[in-house]
Amino acid sequence: MFIKKIKNISIVGAGVIGYSIAQKFALEGFNVNLCDSSKINLLKAKANIINNLSGLSSAGLIKLSPSSVLSKIKYFEDVSEAVLDSKIVIEALTENLEIKKTY
């Protein structure tokens, strides 16, 4: 089955949709590269993921520890580096054509 061969997934865009997708894939055991050209967006995304995982863990809604899920996510500012080893790349950028063209 194709999905079992996939180990690495990249998400381009670290806004709400992007980091939520990254978090879900990490919860499912995939290695995730989350990419955004803004270091501030990446820091916010990481903080939101930590907060989400903490809440899910406290409520008993996830089996994995937050730290084990967090270890599955790497953060990149360079898109070419982020997508290098990924079988799937998901674009989650803001709906602005000029921004999308820069990637």
mmCIF file of C-alpha atoms in Angstrom:
data_model
loop_
_atom_site.group_PDB
_atom_site.id
_atom_site.type_symbol
_atom_site.label_atom_id
_atom_site.label_comp_id
_atom_site.label_asym_id
_atom_site.label_seq_id
_atom_site.Cartn_x
_atom_site.Cartn_y
_atom_site.Cartn_z
ATOM 1 C CA MET A 1 0.000 0.000 0.000
ATOM 2 C CA PHE A 2 1.373 3.422 -1.032
ATOM 3 C CA ILE A 3 0.679 5.250 2.246
ATOM 4 C CA LYS A 4 2.821 2.791 4.225
ATOM 5 C CA LYS A 5 5.843 3.708 2.083
ATOM 6 C CA ILE A 6 5.534 7.393 2.973
ATOM 7 C CA LYS A 7 7.665 8.476 5.885
ATOM 8 C CA ASN A 8 8.276 12.180 5.245
ATOM 9 C CA ILE A 9 5.724 14.879 4.472
ATOM 10 C CA SER A 10 6.332 18.581 3.929
ATOM 11 C CA ILE A 11 3.862 21.368 4.610
ATOM 12 C CA VAL A 12 4.605 24.734 2.997
ATOM 13 C CA GLY A 13 2.962 27.489 5.015
ATOM 14 C CA ALA A 14 2.928 27.591 8.818
ATOM 15 C CA GLY A 15 -0.334 29.434 9.382
ATOM 16 C CA VAL A 16 -3.278 27.864 11.193
ATOM 17 C CA ILE A 17 -4.063 25.398 8.408
ATOM 18 C CA GLY A 18 -0.400 24.516 7.825
ATOM 19 C CA TYR A 19 0.563 23.840 11.417
ATOM 20 C CA SER A 20 -2.707 21.967 12.021
ATOM 21 C CA ILE A 21 -1.957 19.645 9.102
ATOM 22 C CA ALA A 22 1.608 19.182 10.359
ATOM 23 C CA GLN A 23 0.355 18.356 13.848
ATOM 24 C CA LYS A 24 -2.141 15.780 12.544
ATOM 25 C CA PHE A 25 0.424 13.994 10.392
ATOM 26 C CA ALA A 26 2.913 13.955 13.296
ATOM 27 C CA LEU A 27 0.216 12.489 15.548
ATOM 28 C CA GLU A 28 -0.201 9.729 12.959
ATOM 29 C CA GLY A 29 3.532 8.942 13.131
ATOM 30 C CA PHE A 30 4.841 10.701 10.033
ATOM 31 C CA ASN A 31 7.979 12.830 9.972
ATOM 32 C CA VAL A 32 6.896 16.345 9.030
ATOM 33 C CA ASN A 33 8.852 19.282 7.643
ATOM 34 C CA LEU A 34 6.947 22.504 8.286
ATOM 35 C CA CYS A 35 8.165 25.362 6.111
ATOM 36 C CA ASP A 36 7.539 29.086 6.139
ATOM 37 C CA SER A 37 9.700 31.967 4.943
ATOM 38 C CA SER A 38 8.994 33.767 8.221
ATOM 39 C CA LYS A 39 10.860 32.629 11.324
ATOM 40 C CA ILE A 40 8.203 34.380 13.413
ATOM 41 C CA ASN A 41 5.450 32.293 11.768
ATOM 42 C CA LEU A 42 7.428 29.126 12.482
ATOM 43 C CA LEU A 43 7.903 30.088 16.150
ATOM 44 C CA LYS A 44 4.183 30.854 16.490
ATOM 45 C CA ALA A 45 3.311 27.567 14.804
ATOM 46 C CA LYS A 46 5.564 25.623 17.175
ATOM 47 C CA ALA A 47 4.081 27.380 20.216
ATOM 48 C CA ASN A 48 0.551 26.623 19.005
ATOM 49 C CA ILE A 49 1.380 22.975 18.360
ATOM 50 C CA ILE A 50 2.901 22.660 21.856
ATOM 51 C CA ASN A 51 -0.202 24.256 23.365
ATOM 52 C CA ASN A 52 -2.553 22.027 21.350
ATOM 53 C CA LEU A 53 -0.687 18.834 22.223
ATOM 54 C CA SER A 54 -0.581 19.777 25.890
ATOM 55 C CA GLY A 55 -4.347 20.283 25.928
ATOM 56 C CA LEU A 56 -5.024 17.070 24.025
ATOM 57 C CA SER A 57 -2.742 15.139 26.356
ATOM 58 C CA SER A 58 -4.286 16.625 29.515
ATOM 59 C CA ALA A 59 -7.737 15.659 28.242
ATOM 60 C CA GLY A 60 -6.552 12.113 27.512
ATOM 61 C CA LEU A 61 -7.305 12.502 23.814
ATOM 62 C CA ILE A 62 -3.916 11.370 22.512
ATOM 63 C CA LYS A 63 -1.927 8.273 23.355
ATOM 64 C CA LEU A 64 1.521 9.632 22.465
ATOM 65 C CA SER A 65 3.387 12.062 24.660
ATOM 66 C CA PRO A 66 3.521 15.642 23.377
ATOM 67 C CA SER A 67 7.327 15.447 23.255
ATOM 68 C CA SER A 68 7.266 12.349 21.027
ATOM 69 C CA VAL A 69 4.896 14.089 18.606
ATOM 70 C CA LEU A 70 6.991 17.268 18.647
ATOM 71 C CA SER A 71 10.095 15.258 17.798
ATOM 72 C CA LYS A 72 8.425 14.306 14.499
ATOM 73 C CA ILE A 73 8.217 17.939 13.312
ATOM 74 C CA LYS A 74 11.146 19.901 11.890
ATOM 75 C CA TYR A 75 10.958 23.575 10.984
ATOM 76 C CA PHE A 76 12.446 25.167 7.855
ATOM 77 C CA GLU A 77 12.643 28.621 6.295
ATOM 78 C CA ASP A 78 14.080 27.262 3.027
ATOM 79 C CA VAL A 79 11.459 25.440 0.945
ATOM 80 C CA SER A 80 14.003 23.542 -1.168
ATOM 81 C CA GLU A 81 15.541 22.117 1.997
ATOM 82 C CA ALA A 82 12.134 21.320 3.512
ATOM 83 C CA VAL A 83 10.877 19.284 0.553
ATOM 84 C CA LEU A 84 14.117 17.458 -0.221
ATOM 85 C CA ASP A 85 13.231 14.070 1.293
ATOM 86 C CA SER A 86 9.423 14.207 1.183
ATOM 87 C CA LYS A 87 7.103 12.005 -0.850
ATOM 88 C CA ILE A 88 4.180 14.377 -0.285
ATOM 89 C CA VAL A 89 4.241 18.188 -0.264
ATOM 90 C CA ILE A 90 1.152 20.087 0.841
ATOM 91 C CA GLU A 91 0.850 23.772 0.020
ATOM 92 C CA ALA A 92 -0.954 25.673 2.791
ATOM 93 C CA LEU A 93 -0.020 29.244 1.971
ATOM 94 C CA THR A 94 -2.330 32.207 2.294
ATOM 95 C CA GLU A 95 -4.633 32.712 -0.678
ATOM 96 C CA ASN A 96 -2.443 35.329 -2.295
ATOM 97 C CA LEU A 97 -1.135 34.534 -5.769
ATOM 98 C CA GLU A 98 1.928 36.799 -5.441
ATOM 99 C CA ILE A 99 3.033 34.973 -2.279
ATOM 100 C CA LYS A 100 2.449 31.578 -3.909
ATOM 101 C CA LYS A 101 4.572 32.608 -6.891
ATOM 102 C CA THR A 102 7.574 33.245 -4.622
ATOM 103 C CA TYR A 103 7.652 29.577 -3.641
#
